[in-house]
Short mmCIF file of C-alpha atoms in Angstrom, two decimals:
data_model
loop_
_atom_site.label_atom_id
_atom_site.label_comp_id
_atom_site.label_asym_id
_atom_site.label_seq_id
_atom_site.Cartn_x
_atom_site.Cartn_y
_atom_site.Cartn_z
CA UNK A 1 -169.35 149.57 71.03
CA UNK A 2 -171.12 152.48 72.68
CA UNK A 3 -174.45 151.16 73.97
CA UNK A 4 -176.28 147.84 74.33
CA UNK A 5 -175.35 144.21 73.74
CA UNK A 6 -174.74 142.30 70.52
CA UNK A 7 -175.91 138.68 70.37
CA UNK A 8 -174.19 136.76 67.58
CA UNK A 9 -176.07 133.46 67.77
CA UNK A 10 -174.48 131.02 65.31
CA UNK A 11 -172.49 133.85 63.72
CA UNK A 12 -169.47 135.83 64.94
CA UNK A 13 -168.10 139.34 64.87
CA UNK A 14 -164.78 139.64 63.06
CA UNK A 15 -162.49 142.60 63.73
CA UNK A 16 -160.03 143.16 60.90
CA UNK A 17 -159.61 141.10 57.75
CA UNK A 18 -156.01 139.84 57.74
CA UNK A 19 -152.58 140.15 59.38
CA UNK A 20 -152.17 143.32 57.32
CA UNK A 21 -155.49 144.78 58.53
CA UNK A 22 -155.91 144.00 62.24
CA UNK A 23 -158.81 146.36 62.91
CA UNK A 24 -159.49 148.29 66.12
CA UNK A 25 -162.10 148.22 68.89
CA UNK A 26 -163.50 151.11 70.89
CA UNK A 27 -165.73 150.19 73.84
CA UNK A 28 -167.77 152.25 76.28
CA UNK A 29 -170.74 149.98 77.07
CA UNK A 30 -172.33 146.61 76.31
CA UNK A 31 -171.10 143.07 75.63
CA UNK A 32 -170.77 140.70 72.72
CA UNK A 33 -172.81 137.64 73.67
CA UNK A 34 -171.20 135.06 71.43
CA UNK A 35 -167.98 134.83 69.43
CA UNK A 36 -165.70 137.72 68.55
CA UNK A 37 -162.66 137.16 66.31
CA UNK A 38 -159.56 139.34 66.13
CA UNK A 39 -156.48 139.26 63.90
CA UNK A 40 -152.87 139.23 65.12
CA UNK A 41 -149.69 139.67 63.10
CA UNK A 42 -146.25 138.27 63.96
CA UNK A 43 -145.38 141.11 66.33
CA UNK A 44 -145.80 141.66 70.05
CA UNK A 45 -149.07 143.30 71.11
CA UNK A 46 -150.61 144.87 74.19
CA UNK A 47 -154.09 144.57 75.73
CA UNK A 48 -155.99 143.38 72.67
CA UNK A 49 -159.54 143.33 74.02
CA UNK A 50 -162.34 140.84 73.37
CA UNK A 51 -165.52 142.64 74.47
CA UNK A 52 -167.45 139.56 75.61
CA UNK A 53 -169.88 139.04 78.48
CA UNK A 54 -173.50 138.31 79.31
CA UNK A 55 -176.74 140.28 79.13
CA UNK A 56 -176.04 141.69 82.59
CA UNK A 57 -172.24 141.67 82.96
CA UNK A 58 -169.30 142.84 80.86
CA UNK A 59 -166.53 140.22 81.19
CA UNK A 60 -163.81 141.10 78.69
CA UNK A 61 -160.62 139.18 77.97
CA UNK A 62 -157.32 140.93 77.15
CA UNK A 63 -154.41 139.29 75.33
CA UNK A 64 -150.88 140.74 75.24
CA UNK A 65 -148.20 138.94 73.23
CA UNK A 66 -144.91 139.46 75.10
CA UNK A 67 -143.01 137.19 72.70
CA UNK A 68 -144.15 137.56 69.11
CA UNK A 69 -146.02 134.72 67.37
CA UNK A 70 -144.02 132.84 64.75
CA UNK A 71 -146.93 133.34 62.35
CA UNK A 72 -150.00 135.55 62.45
CA UNK A 73 -153.66 134.57 62.44
CA UNK A 74 -156.77 134.93 64.59
CA UNK A 75 -158.08 134.38 68.08
CA UNK A 76 -161.79 133.76 68.64
CA UNK A 77 -163.13 134.37 72.14
CA UNK A 78 -166.46 134.20 73.95
CA UNK A 79 -167.83 133.97 77.47
CA UNK A 80 -169.66 130.71 78.19
CA UNK A 81 -172.13 131.29 81.03
CA UNK A 82 -172.17 127.70 82.29
CA UNK A 83 -170.53 125.88 85.16
CA UNK A 84 -166.80 125.35 84.47
CA UNK A 85 -166.82 122.45 86.99
CA UNK A 86 -163.95 121.78 89.40
CA UNK A 87 -162.22 118.99 87.50
CA UNK A 88 -158.55 118.96 88.51
CA UNK A 89 -158.94 120.95 91.71
CA UNK A 90 -157.39 121.44 94.17
CA UNK A 91 -154.27 123.04 92.62
CA UNK A 92 -151.09 124.15 94.39
CA UNK A 93 -149.40 127.26 92.98
CA UNK A 94 -146.31 127.77 95.11
CA UNK A 95 -148.13 126.98 98.33
CA UNK A 96 -151.32 128.79 97.31
CA UNK A 97 -154.12 126.23 97.26
CA UNK A 98 -156.83 126.87 94.66
CA UNK A 99 -159.96 125.11 95.88
CA UNK A 100 -162.85 126.23 93.69
CA UNK A 101 -163.91 127.81 90.42
CA UNK A 102 -166.39 130.64 89.99
CA UNK A 103 -169.55 128.92 88.74
CA UNK A 104 -170.70 131.85 86.60
CA UNK A 105 -168.80 130.68 83.51
CA UNK A 106 -165.53 130.51 81.58
CA UNK A 107 -163.77 131.97 78.52
CA UNK A 108 -163.03 129.79 75.46
CA UNK A 109 -160.24 131.45 73.42
CA UNK A 110 -159.04 129.53 70.37
CA UNK A 111 -156.39 130.19 67.72
CA UNK A 112 -157.04 129.93 64.00
CA UNK A 113 -155.95 131.03 60.52
CA UNK A 114 -152.37 129.96 61.15
CA UNK A 115 -151.69 131.77 64.43
CA UNK A 116 -148.86 129.90 66.16
CA UNK A 117 -145.98 130.30 68.59
CA UNK A 118 -145.18 133.14 70.94
CA UNK A 119 -146.00 133.65 74.61
CA UNK A 120 -148.67 135.92 76.00
CA UNK A 121 -150.25 137.41 79.11
CA UNK A 122 -154.00 137.14 79.68
CA UNK A 123 -156.28 139.33 81.80
CA UNK A 124 -159.91 138.43 82.52
CA UNK A 125 -162.34 140.89 84.10
CA UNK A 126 -164.88 138.89 86.09
CA UNK A 127 -167.66 141.31 86.98
CA UNK A 128 -170.58 140.08 89.07
CA UNK A 129 -169.12 137.00 90.77
CA UNK A 130 -170.01 138.01 94.33
CA UNK A 131 -166.33 137.88 95.26
CA UNK A 132 -165.34 138.16 98.94
CA UNK A 133 -161.60 138.80 98.48
CA UNK A 134 -160.48 139.50 94.92
CA UNK A 135 -156.78 139.30 95.85
CA UNK A 136 -157.25 135.56 96.42
CA UNK A 137 -158.43 134.87 92.86
CA UNK A 138 -156.40 132.89 90.32
CA UNK A 139 -156.60 132.42 86.55
CA UNK A 140 -156.94 128.77 85.46
CA UNK A 141 -156.51 127.06 82.08
CA UNK A 142 -157.63 123.74 80.60
CA UNK A 143 -157.46 122.08 77.18
CA UNK A 144 -161.22 121.54 76.79
CA UNK A 145 -164.40 120.89 78.77
CA UNK A 146 -163.41 117.27 79.46
CA UNK A 147 -159.93 118.17 80.73
CA UNK A 148 -158.78 119.16 84.24
CA UNK A 149 -157.98 122.74 85.17
CA UNK A 150 -154.26 123.50 85.31
CA UNK A 151 -151.86 126.36 86.08
CA UNK A 152 -150.04 127.47 82.95
CA UNK A 153 -147.68 130.44 83.15
CA UNK A 154 -147.04 132.66 86.18
CA UNK A 155 -149.59 134.12 88.59
CA UNK A 156 -149.93 137.86 89.07
CA UNK A 157 -152.10 139.19 91.91
CA UNK A 158 -155.60 140.18 90.81
CA UNK A 159 -156.44 143.87 90.61
CA UNK A 160 -159.64 145.91 90.65
CA UNK A 161 -162.24 145.29 93.35
CA UNK A 162 -164.57 142.62 94.68
CA UNK A 163 -167.28 144.00 92.39
CA UNK A 164 -165.04 144.11 89.30
CA UNK A 165 -161.91 141.98 89.75
CA UNK A 166 -159.39 141.35 86.99
CA UNK A 167 -157.29 138.19 87.19
CA UNK A 168 -153.89 137.96 85.51
CA UNK A 169 -151.59 135.21 84.25
CA UNK A 170 -148.28 135.80 82.46
CA UNK A 171 -146.08 133.84 80.08
CA UNK A 172 -148.67 131.41 78.71
CA UNK A 173 -148.50 129.42 75.49
CA UNK A 174 -151.26 127.78 73.49
CA UNK A 175 -154.95 128.73 73.66
CA UNK A 176 -157.97 126.83 74.97
CA UNK A 177 -160.32 127.61 77.90
CA UNK A 178 -159.86 129.91 80.90
CA UNK A 179 -161.68 130.40 84.20
CA UNK A 180 -161.47 132.14 87.56
CA UNK A 181 -160.44 130.05 90.55
CA UNK A 182 -160.19 131.00 94.19
CA UNK A 183 -158.44 130.19 97.42
CA UNK A 184 -160.53 129.43 100.51
CA UNK A 185 -162.64 132.47 101.38
CA UNK A 186 -162.31 134.20 98.00
CA UNK A 187 -165.75 133.18 96.75
CA UNK A 188 -168.94 133.43 98.88
CA UNK A 189 -169.85 129.73 98.86
CA UNK A 190 -167.46 127.26 97.31
CA UNK A 191 -169.49 124.26 96.20
CA UNK A 192 -167.47 121.10 95.64
CA UNK A 193 -170.34 118.68 95.05
CA UNK A 194 -173.98 118.67 93.97
CA UNK A 195 -175.60 115.45 92.81
CA UNK A 196 -178.93 113.66 92.71
CA UNK A 197 -179.89 109.98 92.69
CA UNK A 198 -183.13 108.01 92.41
CA UNK A 199 -183.91 105.66 95.29
CA UNK A 200 -187.26 103.82 95.46
CA UNK A 201 -189.27 106.60 93.88
CA UNK A 202 -187.54 109.36 95.85
CA UNK A 203 -184.78 111.67 94.67
CA UNK A 204 -181.96 112.16 97.14
CA UNK A 205 -179.90 115.31 96.66
CA UNK A 206 -176.47 115.87 98.18
CA UNK A 207 -174.16 118.85 98.18
CA UNK A 208 -170.94 119.80 99.90
CA UNK A 209 -169.05 123.05 100.43
CA UNK A 210 -165.48 123.74 101.45
CA UNK A 211 -166.01 127.39 102.29
CA UNK A 212 -168.99 129.54 103.28
CA UNK A 213 -169.24 133.23 104.09
CA UNK A 214 -172.48 134.75 105.42
CA UNK A 215 -174.44 131.74 104.17
CA UNK A 216 -177.94 131.79 105.66
CA UNK A 217 -179.55 128.91 103.75
CA UNK A 218 -179.86 126.97 100.48
CA UNK A 219 -182.99 126.58 98.36
CA UNK A 220 -183.33 123.36 96.34
CA UNK A 221 -185.48 123.76 93.22
CA UNK A 222 -186.61 121.50 90.39
CA UNK A 223 -187.79 122.04 86.82
CA UNK A 224 -188.82 120.15 83.71
CA UNK A 225 -187.83 122.86 81.21
CA UNK A 226 -184.90 124.79 82.78
CA UNK A 227 -187.13 127.87 82.80
CA UNK A 228 -189.76 127.42 85.48
CA UNK A 229 -188.59 126.12 88.85
CA UNK A 230 -190.46 124.83 91.90
CA UNK A 231 -189.05 124.90 95.40
CA UNK A 232 -188.34 121.45 96.86
CA UNK A 233 -186.85 122.35 100.24
CA UNK A 234 -184.68 124.76 102.20
CA UNK A 235 -181.49 123.78 103.99
CA UNK A 236 -179.93 125.83 106.77
CA UNK A 237 -176.40 126.98 105.91
CA UNK A 238 -173.36 127.11 108.18
CA UNK A 239 -172.91 130.87 108.19
CA UNK A 240 -169.14 131.15 108.04
CA UNK A 241 -167.01 128.07 107.53
CA UNK A 242 -163.64 127.04 106.12
CA UNK A 243 -164.16 123.30 106.52
CA UNK A 244 -165.96 120.65 104.50
CA UNK A 245 -169.73 120.71 105.11
CA UNK A 246 -172.24 118.18 103.78
CA UNK A 247 -175.95 118.80 103.12
CA UNK A 248 -178.79 116.65 101.82
CA UNK A 249 -182.45 116.95 100.85
CA UNK A 250 -185.21 114.65 99.61
CA UNK A 251 -187.71 115.16 96.81
CA UNK A 252 -190.50 112.77 97.74
CA UNK A 253 -192.62 113.78 94.75
CA UNK A 254 -190.18 113.90 91.83
CA UNK A 255 -191.27 114.55 88.28
CA UNK A 256 -191.93 111.47 86.21
CA UNK A 257 -190.11 112.98 83.23
CA UNK A 258 -186.62 114.39 82.72
CA UNK A 259 -185.93 116.71 85.65
CA UNK A 260 -183.44 119.41 86.51
CA UNK A 261 -182.37 120.37 90.02
CA UNK A 262 -180.51 123.47 91.10
CA UNK A 263 -179.32 125.20 94.26
CA UNK A 264 -179.81 128.78 95.29
CA UNK A 265 -177.63 130.12 98.07
CA UNK A 266 -178.99 133.00 100.16
CA UNK A 267 -176.79 135.29 102.28
CA UNK A 268 -177.90 136.90 105.53
CA UNK A 269 -178.42 140.16 103.65
CA UNK A 270 -180.72 138.48 101.11
CA UNK A 271 -178.18 138.25 98.29
CA UNK A 272 -178.94 135.19 96.15
CA UNK A 273 -176.45 133.18 94.12
CA UNK A 274 -177.82 130.55 91.74
CA UNK A 275 -175.75 127.48 90.87
CA UNK A 276 -176.06 125.69 87.56
CA UNK A 277 -178.62 122.86 87.34
CA UNK A 278 -178.01 119.14 87.12
CA UNK A 279 -180.13 116.72 85.08
CA UNK A 280 -181.80 113.54 86.31
CA UNK A 281 -184.21 111.01 84.83
CA UNK A 282 -185.38 108.13 86.96
CA UNK A 283 -186.63 104.91 85.40
CA UNK A 284 -188.16 103.32 88.48
CA UNK A 285 -191.19 105.55 89.02
CA UNK A 286 -193.82 103.17 87.67
CA UNK A 287 -195.81 103.58 90.87
CA UNK A 288 -195.48 107.35 91.05
CA UNK A 289 -198.79 109.12 91.42
CA UNK A 290 -200.05 111.62 88.83
CA UNK A 291 -199.57 115.22 89.89
CA UNK A 292 -200.71 118.68 88.83
CA UNK A 293 -198.47 121.73 89.38
CA UNK A 294 -199.19 125.36 88.56
CA UNK A 295 -196.94 128.38 88.05
CA UNK A 296 -196.64 131.19 88.68
CA UNK A 297 -198.85 131.35 91.73
CA UNK A 298 -199.82 134.11 92.42
CA UNK A 299 -200.13 135.04 88.72
CA UNK A 300 -200.83 138.20 86.74
CA UNK A 301 -202.29 137.12 83.41
CA UNK A 302 -201.17 133.61 82.43
CA UNK A 303 -201.31 130.41 84.47
CA UNK A 304 -199.36 127.32 83.44
CA UNK A 305 -200.61 123.86 84.40
CA UNK A 306 -198.09 121.01 84.44
CA UNK A 307 -199.50 117.48 84.06
CA UNK A 308 -196.85 115.17 85.51
CA UNK A 309 -197.03 111.38 85.11
CA UNK A 310 -200.39 111.60 83.35
CA UNK A 311 -200.45 109.74 80.05
CA UNK A 312 -202.24 110.89 76.90
CA UNK A 313 -205.84 111.81 77.62
CA UNK A 314 -208.39 114.61 77.47
CA UNK A 315 -208.57 116.76 80.61
CA UNK A 316 -211.26 119.14 81.79
CA UNK A 317 -210.12 122.41 83.38
CA UNK A 318 -212.34 124.67 85.47
CA UNK A 319 -211.75 127.99 87.21
CA UNK A 320 -214.07 128.44 90.20
CA UNK A 321 -214.55 131.66 92.17
CA UNK A 322 -214.85 131.98 95.96
CA UNK A 323 -218.64 131.71 95.70
CA UNK A 324 -218.26 128.23 94.22
CA UNK A 325 -219.35 129.29 90.74
CA UNK A 326 -217.53 127.87 87.73
CA UNK A 327 -216.59 130.87 85.59
CA UNK A 328 -214.25 129.25 83.05
CA UNK A 329 -214.36 125.77 81.54
CA UNK A 330 -212.10 124.40 78.85
CA UNK A 331 -210.55 121.16 77.67
CA UNK A 332 -206.93 120.22 77.14
CA UNK A 333 -205.42 117.23 75.40
CA UNK A 334 -202.50 115.82 77.39
CA UNK A 335 -199.88 114.91 74.80
CA UNK A 336 -197.23 113.33 77.04
CA UNK A 337 -196.34 112.56 80.66
CA UNK A 338 -194.85 116.02 81.24
CA UNK A 339 -197.31 118.24 79.41
CA UNK A 340 -197.89 121.94 80.13
CA UNK A 341 -201.14 123.75 79.33
CA UNK A 342 -201.17 127.56 79.34
CA UNK A 343 -204.30 129.48 80.39
CA UNK A 344 -204.88 133.10 79.41
CA UNK A 345 -206.64 134.59 82.44
CA UNK A 346 -205.87 138.21 81.74
CA UNK A 347 -209.54 139.24 81.89
CA UNK A 348 -210.13 137.80 85.35
CA UNK A 349 -210.29 140.40 88.14
CA UNK A 350 -207.76 140.03 90.98
CA UNK A 351 -209.09 137.53 93.52
CA UNK A 352 -208.67 134.05 94.96
CA UNK A 353 -209.80 131.23 92.65
CA UNK A 354 -209.81 127.46 92.65
CA UNK A 355 -208.43 125.45 89.76
CA UNK A 356 -210.17 122.13 89.21
CA UNK A 357 -208.67 119.60 86.81
CA UNK A 358 -210.28 116.29 85.89
CA UNK A 359 -208.01 113.81 84.08
CA UNK A 360 -208.11 110.02 83.89
CA UNK A 361 -211.00 109.89 86.39
CA UNK A 362 -208.90 111.80 88.91
CA UNK A 363 -209.78 115.22 90.31
CA UNK A 364 -207.18 117.81 91.33
CA UNK A 365 -208.03 121.02 93.19
CA UNK A 366 -205.51 123.84 93.60
CA UNK A 367 -205.95 127.30 95.10
CA UNK A 368 -204.61 130.07 92.84
CA UNK A 369 -204.38 133.83 93.29
CA UNK A 370 -204.81 136.45 90.56
CA UNK A 371 -202.87 139.62 91.40
#
C-alpha cells in the first residue's frame, strides 16, 4: 500500500494463497477498512502486519509467533470502530489496575484454514486515541463481544508516543478480540457509564467517569438516524479528577420514534472526543406533542425538516423572507412519525428566512439562516 485507503465492504483482502505461498506486504500510507487475511506456516514468524484502520487513522496489528504453530493456516484481522465496552473491568495485572478501555474501537483477529497451536506476541498501534500517558496503556483480550475483557499473556510497556502509542502483549495463545485499556489518567476521560431511561415522557440520561483530565464540559446530543444530531444540553465537567463523578441531564422533548443519544467531551483547549451512541425507544409518549426540527441551521444549500410524532398526513411548507413575503411553497406527505423532508434551497440568496409548516391543523414557525 502506497497511498489511500481500501474499503473491503463484504469482501476481504487475502495476502498469499497457502502455507507454501505466504505473500508479503509493503506499506507506506493508507489503511484497509475491513478484513485482511494472511497466511502462516508452521514456523515462527516476526512482525507480520495487518494494515487495518479507519478513514482517518492507521491502526495496524502485528503478530509474531515465538513458538511455532502446530499447523499452518490463516489469520483474518480488522479494526472495528465501535465501543469495545468495559465488560470485565477493572482488571488487576500484578498490582496495575486497568480501569477503562479506549472507546475508539477494537481489533477482531480470528484463526482459520487449520491454523492451530503455538504462542505469539501481539502489538497494536492505536493512533488518534487522545492518550494522556501512553506508558499506562495495556493490551486486553476477550473471547467475543459478549465476553468480559481479560489479561492473557504477559504485559510489556507500551512504546511510541501519546499521539501514536503501540501496546504490547507477549506469550498469548488463541485468537479472538483485542483492545486498548488504560490505568487511571492514561485516557483523557474514562467513561464507566452512560445510559438513558424513559420516565413520564421525559428521557433521563446518566453518565459517570472515573478519571478526567482537562475536561471542560460534556455535550449531550440526540438523533433519529445516527447521522444528524441535535444538542440536548451541556454539562460542566470536573476539570481534573481521579475519583468517581456522576452527571445527569434531561431531555424534556424526546423524539417519539427510535432515538440515539451520545456524549461529546470538550477539553479546555477545544479538543472534542465523541463517545459512541446508545439507543432508546420509549413506549409511553402517547401524550407527547408533535414537533418540527430543522438541520443544519444555518444551512448552505439543503435544509432538512424532521416531523416528529406527526402521523401520516399532507403538510404545507412555506419559506418566507424578512419582508413577510412567501417565496417558496410546496407540499410534503408525512409517511411516518419520524419523517424527514429535504428542501433544495440552493438558489436562495444568503439571508434570514422563516420556515412555516402546516400539518394536522397545527402551525410551526422556525427561523432559518441561509449562509
